[in-house]
mmCIF file of C-alpha atoms in Angstrom:
data_model
loop_
_atom_site.group_PDB
_atom_site.id
_atom_site.type_symbol
_atom_site.label_atom_id
_atom_site.label_comp_id
_atom_site.label_asym_id
_atom_site.label_seq_id
_atom_site.Cartn_x
_atom_site.Cartn_y
_atom_site.Cartn_z
ATOM 1 C CA MET M 1 0.000 0.000 0.000
ATOM 2 C CA LYS M 2 1.437 3.388 -0.991
ATOM 3 C CA LYS M 3 1.876 5.651 2.008
ATOM 4 C CA SER M 4 0.340 9.102 2.095
ATOM 5 C CA PHE M 5 2.196 12.221 3.233
ATOM 6 C CA LEU M 6 0.536 12.049 6.655
ATOM 7 C CA GLN M 7 1.369 8.389 7.030
ATOM 8 C CA LYS M 8 5.026 9.071 6.151
ATOM 9 C CA LYS M 9 5.073 11.862 8.718
ATOM 10 C CA TRP M 10 3.553 9.572 11.353
ATOM 11 C CA PHE M 11 6.127 6.894 10.571
ATOM 12 C CA LYS M 12 9.006 9.380 10.901
ATOM 13 C CA GLU M 13 7.659 10.462 14.289
ATOM 14 C CA GLN M 14 7.485 6.854 15.464
ATOM 15 C CA VAL M 15 11.069 6.199 14.375
ATOM 16 C CA SER M 16 12.442 9.272 16.126
ATOM 17 C CA HIS M 17 10.360 8.607 19.255
ATOM 18 C CA HIS M 18 11.041 4.878 19.664
ATOM 19 C CA GLU M 19 14.468 4.427 18.059
ATOM 20 C CA LYS M 20 16.684 4.885 21.133
ATOM 21 C CA PRO M 21 14.420 3.166 23.713
ATOM 22 C CA LEU M 22 14.002 0.177 21.379
ATOM 23 C CA LEU M 23 17.749 -0.040 20.774
ATOM 24 C CA ARG M 24 18.401 0.129 24.526
ATOM 25 C CA TYR M 25 15.834 -2.629 25.176
ATOM 26 C CA CYS M 26 17.163 -4.787 22.352
ATOM 27 C CA LEU M 27 20.739 -4.292 23.504
ATOM 28 C CA ALA M 28 19.727 -5.554 26.946
ATOM 29 C CA LEU M 29 18.104 -8.612 25.351
ATOM 30 C CA THR M 30 20.857 -9.478 22.877
ATOM 31 C CA GLY M 31 23.969 -8.001 24.486
ATOM 32 C CA ASN M 32 25.210 -7.126 20.996
ATOM 33 C CA LYS M 33 25.046 -3.601 19.577
ATOM 34 C CA GLU M 34 25.163 -4.570 15.877
ATOM 35 C CA GLN M 35 22.504 -7.227 16.384
ATOM 36 C CA ALA M 36 20.316 -4.778 18.291
ATOM 37 C CA GLN M 37 20.623 -2.262 15.426
ATOM 38 C CA GLU M 38 19.686 -4.918 12.881
ATOM 39 C CA ILE M 39 16.679 -6.109 14.890
ATOM 40 C CA VAL M 40 15.370 -2.580 15.448
ATOM 41 C CA GLN M 41 15.835 -1.735 11.757
ATOM 42 C CA GLU M 42 13.871 -4.831 10.713
ATOM 43 C CA THR M 43 11.199 -4.003 13.261
ATOM 44 C CA PHE M 44 10.693 -0.597 11.666
ATOM 45 C CA ILE M 45 10.635 -2.169 8.179
ATOM 46 C CA LYS M 46 7.875 -4.494 9.431
ATOM 47 C CA LEU M 47 6.028 -1.495 10.856
ATOM 48 C CA TRP M 48 6.348 0.242 7.480
ATOM 49 C CA SER M 49 4.809 -2.763 5.768
ATOM 50 C CA GLU M 50 1.902 -2.921 8.241
ATOM 51 C CA ASP M 51 -1.452 -1.234 7.855
ATOM 52 C CA PHE M 52 -0.860 1.822 10.084
ATOM 53 C CA LEU M 53 -4.533 2.036 11.013
ATOM 54 C CA LYS M 54 -4.313 -1.374 12.632
ATOM 55 C CA VAL M 55 -1.270 -0.661 14.779
ATOM 56 C CA GLN M 56 -1.426 3.040 15.587
ATOM 57 C CA THR M 57 -3.521 2.566 18.731
ATOM 58 C CA HIS M 58 -0.905 0.280 20.317
ATOM 59 C CA VAL M 59 2.259 1.031 18.366
ATOM 60 C CA ALA M 60 4.681 0.957 21.353
ATOM 61 C CA PRO M 61 3.731 -2.523 22.609
ATOM 62 C CA TRP M 62 3.645 -3.710 18.967
ATOM 63 C CA LEU M 63 7.214 -2.498 18.339
ATOM 64 C CA TYR M 64 8.517 -3.948 21.608
ATOM 65 C CA ARG M 65 6.830 -7.298 20.946
ATOM 66 C CA VAL M 66 8.326 -7.594 17.445
ATOM 67 C CA CYS M 67 11.777 -6.656 18.827
ATOM 68 C CA ARG M 68 11.422 -9.161 21.645
ATOM 69 C CA ASN M 69 10.436 -12.009 19.284
ATOM 70 C CA SER M 70 13.355 -11.219 16.965
ATOM 71 C CA SER M 71 15.754 -11.180 19.924
ATOM 72 C CA ILE M 72 14.474 -14.573 21.081
ATOM 73 C CA ASP M 73 14.950 -15.891 17.515
ATOM 74 C CA TYR M 74 18.499 -14.499 17.556
ATOM 75 C CA HIS M 75 19.263 -16.438 20.760
ATOM 76 C CA ARG M 76 17.766 -19.621 19.282
ATOM 77 C CA ARG M 77 19.889 -19.294 16.144
ATOM 78 C CA ARG M 78 23.004 -18.624 18.230
ATOM 79 C CA LYS M 79 22.285 -21.635 20.416
ATOM 80 C CA LYS M 80 21.917 -23.856 17.349
ATOM 81 C CA MET M 81 25.326 -22.703 16.153
ATOM 82 C CA ASP M 82 26.893 -23.174 19.594
ATOM 83 C CA PRO M 83 25.776 -26.524 21.061
ATOM 84 C CA PHE M 84 27.938 -25.943 24.148
ATOM 85 C CA ASP M 85 25.997 -22.854 25.120
ATOM 86 C CA GLU M 86 24.677 -23.774 28.560
ATOM 87 C CA SER M 87 22.344 -20.850 29.075
ATOM 88 C CA LYS M 88 18.997 -21.624 30.676
ATOM 89 C CA ASN M 89 16.199 -22.875 28.485
ATOM 90 C CA THR M 90 13.764 -20.042 29.150
ATOM 91 C CA GLU M 91 12.098 -17.749 26.647
ATOM 92 C CA VAL M 92 14.257 -14.719 27.446
ATOM 93 C CA GLU M 93 17.614 -16.262 28.234
ATOM 94 C CA HIS M 94 19.681 -13.249 28.844
ATOM 95 C CA ILE M 95 19.404 -9.674 30.017
ATOM 96 C CA GLN M 96 22.439 -7.486 30.113
ATOM 97 C CA MET M 97 22.344 -4.656 32.600
ATOM 98 C CA PRO M 98 24.965 -1.949 31.890
ATOM 99 C CA GLU M 99 28.068 -2.986 33.883
ATOM 100 C CA GLU M 100 29.181 0.526 34.918
ATOM 101 C CA GLU M 101 25.702 1.126 36.297
ATOM 102 C CA ILE M 102 25.774 -2.098 38.343
ATOM 103 C CA GLU M 103 28.965 -0.899 40.024
ATOM 104 C CA LYS M 104 27.629 2.622 40.569
ATOM 105 C CA ASN M 105 24.150 1.770 41.799
ATOM 106 C CA GLU M 106 23.345 -0.963 44.319
ATOM 107 C CA ILE M 107 19.766 -1.266 43.013
ATOM 108 C CA PHE M 108 21.049 -2.397 39.600
ATOM 109 C CA GLY M 109 23.255 -4.934 41.389
ATOM 110 C CA VAL M 110 20.151 -6.512 42.961
ATOM 111 C CA ILE M 111 18.134 -6.418 39.720
ATOM 112 C CA ASN M 112 21.071 -8.039 37.931
ATOM 113 C CA ASP M 113 20.627 -11.125 40.154
ATOM 114 C CA PHE M 114 16.949 -11.506 39.215
ATOM 115 C CA PRO M 115 15.866 -14.211 36.730
ATOM 116 C CA PRO M 116 15.846 -12.863 33.114
ATOM 117 C CA GLU M 117 12.029 -12.647 32.898
ATOM 118 C CA GLN M 118 11.875 -10.552 36.072
ATOM 119 C CA GLN M 119 14.736 -8.315 34.899
ATOM 120 C CA GLU M 120 12.935 -7.761 31.609
ATOM 121 C CA ILE M 121 9.717 -6.768 33.388
ATOM 122 C CA PHE M 122 11.640 -4.310 35.582
ATOM 123 C CA ILE M 123 13.296 -2.764 32.520
ATOM 124 C CA LEU M 124 9.966 -2.444 30.704
ATOM 125 C CA LYS M 125 8.316 -1.002 33.795
ATOM 126 C CA PHE M 126 10.892 1.353 35.271
ATOM 127 C CA GLN M 127 13.129 2.166 32.311
ATOM 128 C CA GLU M 128 10.658 2.235 29.452
ATOM 129 C CA GLY M 129 7.646 3.283 31.548
ATOM 130 C CA HIS M 130 5.097 0.790 30.205
ATOM 131 C CA THR M 131 1.883 -0.042 32.037
ATOM 132 C CA ASN M 132 1.237 -3.595 33.246
ATOM 133 C CA ILE M 133 -1.256 -4.079 30.389
ATOM 134 C CA GLU M 134 1.340 -3.032 27.809
ATOM 135 C CA ILE M 135 3.968 -5.311 29.399
ATOM 136 C CA SER M 136 1.459 -8.141 29.211
ATOM 137 C CA GLU M 137 0.959 -7.421 25.500
ATOM 138 C CA ILE M 138 4.727 -7.404 24.921
ATOM 139 C CA THR M 139 5.707 -10.477 26.944
ATOM 140 C CA GLY M 140 2.550 -12.564 26.662
ATOM 141 C CA MET M 141 2.358 -12.966 30.462
ATOM 142 C CA SER M 142 -0.886 -12.269 32.299
ATOM 143 C CA VAL M 143 -1.392 -8.814 33.817
ATOM 144 C CA SER M 144 -1.866 -10.261 37.302
ATOM 145 C CA ASN M 145 1.326 -12.297 37.013
ATOM 146 C CA ILE M 146 3.248 -9.163 36.053
ATOM 147 C CA GLY M 147 1.838 -7.314 39.090
ATOM 148 C CA ILE M 148 2.929 -10.139 41.372
ATOM 149 C CA ILE M 149 6.422 -10.358 39.832
ATOM 150 C CA ILE M 150 6.933 -6.597 40.293
ATOM 151 C CA PHE M 151 5.637 -6.670 43.870
ATOM 152 C CA ARG M 152 7.925 -9.568 44.841
ATOM 153 C CA GLY M 153 10.866 -7.918 43.092
ATOM 154 C CA LEU M 154 10.308 -4.691 45.020
ATOM 155 C CA LYS M 155 10.278 -6.677 48.263
ATOM 156 C CA ILE M 156 13.536 -8.444 47.376
ATOM 157 C CA ILE M 157 15.221 -5.121 46.551
ATOM 158 C CA ARG M 158 14.013 -3.559 49.790
ATOM 159 C CA ASP M 159 15.180 -6.537 51.896
ATOM 160 C CA THR M 160 18.557 -6.810 50.166
ATOM 161 C CA LEU M 161 19.280 -3.106 50.518
ATOM 162 C CA LYS M 162 18.298 -3.272 54.213
ATOM 163 C CA ILE M 163 20.699 -6.157 54.833
ATOM 164 C CA GLU M 164 23.518 -4.436 52.901
ATOM 165 C CA ARG M 165 23.062 -1.271 54.928
ATOM 166 C CA VAL M 166 23.162 -3.219 58.231
ATOM 167 C CA VAL M 167 26.335 -5.050 57.137
ATOM 168 C CA MET G 1 -9.164 -12.217 49.249
ATOM 169 C CA SER G 2 -6.400 -14.545 48.171
ATOM 170 C CA GLN G 3 -2.710 -13.787 48.671
ATOM 171 C CA THR G 4 -2.256 -13.630 44.879
ATOM 172 C CA TYR G 5 -5.008 -11.051 44.491
ATOM 173 C CA ASP G 6 -3.534 -8.994 47.325
ATOM 174 C CA GLU G 7 -0.098 -8.825 45.750
ATOM 175 C CA GLU G 8 -1.463 -7.852 42.353
ATOM 176 C CA LYS G 9 -3.615 -5.098 43.814
ATOM 177 C CA LEU G 10 -0.872 -3.812 46.084
ATOM 178 C CA SER G 11 1.522 -3.742 43.145
ATOM 179 C CA LYS G 12 -0.972 -1.702 41.115
ATOM 180 C CA TYR G 13 -1.441 0.641 44.071
ATOM 181 C CA ILE G 14 2.303 1.236 44.365
ATOM 182 C CA LEU G 15 2.632 1.839 40.624
ATOM 183 C CA GLY G 16 -0.431 4.113 40.507
ATOM 184 C CA GLU G 17 -2.376 1.875 38.144
ATOM 185 C CA LEU G 18 -5.583 1.554 40.162
ATOM 186 C CA SER G 19 -8.778 3.374 39.235
ATOM 187 C CA LEU G 20 -9.832 6.252 41.510
ATOM 188 C CA SER G 21 -12.493 4.190 43.275
ATOM 189 C CA GLU G 22 -10.122 1.245 43.780
ATOM 190 C CA GLN G 23 -7.448 3.583 45.091
ATOM 191 C CA ALA G 24 -9.853 5.150 47.605
ATOM 192 C CA GLU G 25 -10.879 1.666 48.705
ATOM 193 C CA MET G 26 -7.252 0.685 49.136
ATOM 194 C CA ASP G 27 -6.435 3.895 51.071
ATOM 195 C CA GLU G 28 -9.244 3.046 53.441
ATOM 196 C CA ALA G 29 -8.003 -0.522 53.868
ATOM 197 C CA LEU G 30 -4.443 0.673 54.512
ATOM 198 C CA ASN G 31 -5.576 3.212 57.111
ATOM 199 C CA SER G 32 -6.977 0.388 59.178
ATOM 200 C CA ASN G 33 -3.801 -1.713 58.848
ATOM 201 C CA HIS G 34 -0.777 0.288 59.978
ATOM 202 C CA GLU G 35 1.694 -2.538 59.520
ATOM 203 C CA LEU G 36 0.735 -2.992 55.867
ATOM 204 C CA LYS G 37 0.691 0.769 55.354
ATOM 205 C CA ALA G 38 4.276 1.055 56.609
ATOM 206 C CA GLU G 39 5.348 -1.746 54.282
ATOM 207 C CA ILE G 40 3.650 -0.177 51.302
ATOM 208 C CA GLU G 41 5.314 3.165 52.022
ATOM 209 C CA GLU G 42 8.699 1.437 52.071
ATOM 210 C CA LEU G 43 8.001 -0.312 48.780
ATOM 211 C CA LEU G 44 6.775 2.953 47.305
ATOM 212 C CA SER G 45 10.075 4.625 48.123
ATOM 213 C CA VAL G 46 11.963 1.627 46.656
ATOM 214 C CA ALA G 47 9.904 1.974 43.442
ATOM 215 C CA CYS G 48 10.732 5.713 43.304
ATOM 216 C CA ASN G 49 14.441 4.949 43.789
ATOM 217 C CA ILE G 50 14.374 2.404 40.971
ATOM 218 C CA GLN G 51 12.651 4.878 38.681
ATOM 219 C CA GLU G 52 15.241 7.556 39.502
ATOM 220 C CA SER G 53 18.095 5.094 38.990
ATOM 221 C CA PHE G 54 16.848 4.126 35.547
ATOM 222 C CA ALA G 55 16.184 7.762 34.652
ATOM 223 C CA SER G 56 19.793 8.622 35.525
ATOM 224 C CA ILE G 57 21.082 6.399 32.704
ATOM 225 C CA SER G 58 20.914 8.543 29.616
ATOM 226 C CA PRO G 59 20.859 6.556 26.376
ATOM 227 C CA SER G 60 24.269 6.552 24.749
ATOM 228 C CA GLU G 61 24.648 8.927 21.790
ATOM 229 C CA GLU G 62 26.318 6.119 19.861
ATOM 230 C CA LEU G 63 23.220 3.998 20.220
ATOM 231 C CA CYS G 64 21.351 4.864 17.049
ATOM 232 C CA LEU G 65 20.465 3.291 13.733
ATOM 233 C CA ASN G 66 23.046 3.350 10.979
ATOM 234 C CA SER G 67 20.825 5.151 8.497
ATOM 235 C CA ASP G 68 17.987 7.609 8.332
ATOM 236 C CA LEU G 69 15.529 4.772 8.114
ATOM 237 C CA ALA G 70 12.365 6.836 7.891
ATOM 238 C CA SER G 71 13.619 8.842 4.881
ATOM 239 C CA GLU G 72 15.071 5.752 3.182
ATOM 240 C CA LEU G 73 11.711 4.006 3.312
ATOM 241 C CA SER G 74 9.615 7.079 2.525
ATOM 242 C CA ASN G 75 11.663 7.950 -0.563
ATOM 243 C CA ALA G 76 11.797 4.438 -2.026
ATOM 244 C CA THR G 77 10.210 3.942 -5.432
ATOM 245 C CA TYR G 78 9.901 0.849 -7.606
ATOM 246 C CA ASP G 79 12.753 2.000 -9.866
ATOM 247 C CA LYS G 80 14.861 3.102 -6.932
ATOM 248 C CA PRO G 81 14.012 0.734 -4.098
ATOM 249 C CA SER G 82 15.316 1.115 -0.580
ATOM 250 C CA ARG G 83 18.589 -0.689 0.068
ATOM 251 C CA LEU G 84 17.116 -1.696 3.432
ATOM 252 C CA GLY G 85 15.029 -4.282 1.661
ATOM 253 C CA GLU G 86 18.056 -6.070 0.184
ATOM 254 C CA ARG G 87 17.980 -8.941 2.654
ATOM 255 C CA TYR G 88 14.267 -9.525 2.078
ATOM 256 C CA ASN G 89 14.881 -9.234 -1.644
ATOM 257 C CA GLN G 90 17.409 -12.066 -1.493
ATOM 258 C CA ILE G 91 15.037 -14.316 0.456
ATOM 259 C CA TYR G 92 12.231 -13.501 -1.929
ATOM 260 C CA GLU G 93 14.330 -14.177 -5.015
ATOM 261 C CA GLY G 94 15.402 -17.438 -3.373
ATOM 262 C CA PHE G 95 11.767 -18.528 -3.183
ATOM 263 C CA ARG G 96 11.618 -18.574 -6.976
ATOM 264 C CA LYS G 97 14.513 -20.994 -7.187
ATOM 265 C CA TYR G 98 13.710 -23.214 -4.249
ATOM 266 C CA ASN G 99 10.340 -23.871 -2.649
ATOM 267 C CA PRO G 100 10.938 -23.761 1.112
ATOM 268 C CA TYR G 101 7.761 -25.734 1.759
ATOM 269 C CA LEU G 102 8.548 -28.573 -0.648
ATOM 270 C CA PRO G 103 10.441 -30.922 1.749
ATOM 271 C CA GLU G 104 7.691 -30.583 4.330
ATOM 272 C CA PHE G 105 4.989 -31.262 1.752
ATOM 273 C CA LEU G 106 6.850 -34.284 0.370
ATOM 274 C CA PHE G 107 6.996 -35.688 3.872
ATOM 275 C CA ILE G 108 3.277 -35.034 4.366
ATOM 276 C CA LEU G 109 2.489 -36.525 0.970
ATOM 277 C CA CYS G 110 4.352 -39.777 1.757
ATOM 278 C CA SER G 111 2.654 -40.047 5.140
ATOM 279 C CA LEU G 112 -0.789 -39.343 3.659
ATOM 280 C CA VAL G 113 -0.293 -41.943 0.941
ATOM 281 C CA LEU G 114 0.604 -44.565 3.564
ATOM 282 C CA CYS G 115 -2.442 -43.586 5.633
ATOM 283 C CA VAL G 116 -4.754 -43.771 2.609
ATOM 284 C CA ILE G 117 -3.428 -47.217 1.671
ATOM 285 C CA ASP G 118 -4.019 -48.381 5.221
ATOM 286 C CA ILE G 119 -7.546 -46.913 5.390
ATOM 287 C CA ARG G 120 -8.402 -48.431 1.991
ATOM 288 C CA ASP G 121 -7.305 -51.831 3.275
ATOM 289 C CA ILE G 122 -9.549 -51.442 6.338
ATOM 290 C CA VAL G 123 -12.548 -50.397 4.234
ATOM 291 C CA THR G 124 -12.108 -53.115 1.581
ATOM 292 C CA SER G 125 -11.613 -55.846 4.170
ATOM 293 C CA GLY G 126 -15.161 -55.069 5.425
ATOM 294 C CA LYS G 127 -14.199 -54.502 9.035
ATOM 295 C CA SER G 128 -16.622 -52.812 11.507
ATOM 296 C CA VAL G 129 -16.923 -49.065 12.137
ATOM 297 C CA THR G 130 -14.954 -49.442 15.378
ATOM 298 C CA GLU G 131 -11.896 -49.558 13.153
ATOM 299 C CA PHE G 132 -12.414 -45.836 12.610
ATOM 300 C CA ALA G 133 -10.395 -45.256 15.748
ATOM 301 C CA SER G 134 -7.432 -46.880 14.083
ATOM 302 C CA LEU G 135 -4.044 -45.246 14.134
ATOM 303 C CA SER G 136 -4.254 -44.378 10.434
ATOM 304 C CA TYR G 137 -7.265 -42.112 10.973
ATOM 305 C CA ILE G 138 -5.553 -40.349 13.856
ATOM 306 C CA SER G 139 -2.374 -39.912 11.805
ATOM 307 C CA CYS G 140 -4.436 -38.590 8.923
ATOM 308 C CA ALA G 141 -6.127 -36.020 11.184
ATOM 309 C CA LEU G 142 -2.757 -34.946 12.613
ATOM 310 C CA LEU G 143 -1.315 -34.543 9.124
ATOM 311 C CA PHE G 144 -4.216 -32.324 8.093
ATOM 312 C CA PHE G 145 -3.667 -30.242 11.230
ATOM 313 C CA TYR G 146 0.003 -29.916 10.273
ATOM 314 C CA ILE G 147 -1.012 -28.759 6.786
ATOM 315 C CA PHE G 148 -3.280 -26.169 8.407
ATOM 316 C CA LEU G 149 -0.356 -24.807 10.483
ATOM 317 C CA LEU G 150 1.865 -24.733 7.411
ATOM 318 C CA ILE G 151 -0.723 -22.733 5.464
ATOM 319 C CA LYS G 152 -1.023 -20.279 8.349
ATOM 320 C CA ARG G 153 2.764 -19.778 8.366
ATOM 321 C CA ALA G 154 2.934 -19.317 4.607
ATOM 322 C CA ARG G 155 0.077 -16.811 4.641
ATOM 323 C CA LYS G 156 1.871 -14.756 7.300
ATOM 324 C CA GLU G 157 5.106 -14.740 5.287
ATOM 325 C CA ALA G 158 3.227 -13.964 2.099
ATOM 326 C CA SER G 159 1.445 -10.979 3.600
ATOM 327 C CA LEU G 160 4.746 -9.502 4.825
ATOM 328 C CA PHE G 161 6.326 -9.906 1.386
ATOM 329 C CA ASP G 162 3.303 -8.503 -0.390
ATOM 330 C CA SER G 163 3.200 -5.399 1.746
ATOM 331 C CA LEU G 164 6.952 -4.883 1.304
ATOM 332 C CA LEU G 165 6.459 -5.185 -2.438
ATOM 333 C CA GLU G 166 3.627 -2.713 -2.491
ATOM 334 C CA SER G 167 5.560 -0.154 -0.498
ATOM 335 C CA ASP G 168 8.594 -0.479 -2.821
ATOM 336 C CA VAL G 169 10.917 -1.735 -0.100
ATOM 337 C CA ILE G 170 11.687 -4.759 -2.241
ATOM 338 C CA THR G 171 11.520 -5.312 -5.991
ATOM 339 C CA ALA G 172 11.550 -9.083 -6.484
ATOM 340 C CA SER G 173 8.033 -8.906 -7.804
ATOM 341 C CA LYS G 174 8.321 -9.528 -11.513
ATOM 342 C CA SER G 175 7.356 -13.186 -11.382
ATOM 343 C CA ARG G 176 4.775 -12.599 -8.627
ATOM 344 C CA VAL G 177 5.734 -15.980 -7.195
ATOM 345 C CA THR G 178 4.798 -15.526 -3.570
ATOM 346 C CA PRO G 179 5.190 -18.122 -0.830
ATOM 347 C CA LEU G 180 1.444 -18.623 -1.023
ATOM 348 C CA THR G 181 1.535 -19.381 -4.747
ATOM 349 C CA LEU G 182 4.198 -21.995 -4.132
ATOM 350 C CA LEU G 183 2.124 -23.464 -1.362
ATOM 351 C CA LYS G 184 -0.947 -23.644 -3.603
ATOM 352 C CA ILE G 185 1.019 -25.427 -6.343
ATOM 353 C CA THR G 186 2.380 -27.970 -3.889
ATOM 354 C CA PHE G 187 -1.052 -28.469 -2.388
ATOM 355 C CA PHE G 188 -2.525 -29.091 -5.815
ATOM 356 C CA LEU G 189 0.146 -31.712 -6.524
ATOM 357 C CA VAL G 190 -0.526 -33.458 -3.207
ATOM 358 C CA PHE G 191 -4.255 -33.741 -3.896
ATOM 359 C CA ALA G 192 -3.723 -34.785 -7.494
ATOM 360 C CA VAL G 193 -1.558 -37.679 -6.314
ATOM 361 C CA LEU G 194 -4.105 -38.557 -3.617
ATOM 362 C CA LEU G 195 -6.969 -38.618 -6.119
ATOM 363 C CA LEU G 196 -4.963 -40.858 -8.432
ATOM 364 C CA MET G 197 -4.277 -43.187 -5.526
ATOM 365 C CA LEU G 198 -7.957 -43.454 -4.632
#
């Protein structure tokens, strides 16, 4: 479908608005800058080929979901090529928190010890600012499950920081 | 109220995702439970700290796409397609040379033929209807379900390629051989062989 002037303008706005957050999220999922760039680029190409009317009401969760699925595919392909890769067999196998930040901030140190799914939810919630409903749309988990995971994570962070301060 | 429900609602309260009426209800409940209120206040401050910590990381300037993607796609025409579609172009061109669904369909065809032979033997031997629960019927049903999944996958791929073609991101359109066309051809061959068998 040929895009109208308004549609092109809307697309440009989406790219400039979501480019950096998507790259940051993808980098956390893949741990590889070039791969993250490629995934985000393909995500925008897929958005371009979509009917904008269908996606414009939920474009952010749509973009994050496509990026997430591509990142999971990337890990699957990498695992096939490296049979000695012993990473856990979960959907999101790996989240990479920025190392300098882990050293600087004790909160990131605690989040870094969370399971990958919980880390991803914390990133989507507190870094990207998504609502629980949007996170549910992106990850495929139920909204109530996401609420529980966040609540338990907050408790763990609070307890760990308390212990560290006492020590 | 179950423990699970409590945690979900408390989480929403901390993150400010409750409706006004629910929030007022929760405020009331917390006012009558000072221990829980103190805990929620602690968790609220933890949530604020996390938010501040994440906000303090500014996205790196180096972290950006290699090209002005929006302009590349907007300015693409059929004669001058976007170079971003090159990878898709290669896959699409590859479809004309090699049908990616053929091995799967050959496998299904062989299995279906074996099932049909088996079912024909049952029918011609005049056995009772109870034989309908035989393994061949179940295999046949599973194979048809597999075909259904395959069609769904091909349709999804075909729609992506078609929309990329229409928006001039790729140009491998001259033959108009889409994944769906290939699927239809293979399907036709499968049924032709089946009809001949019967």
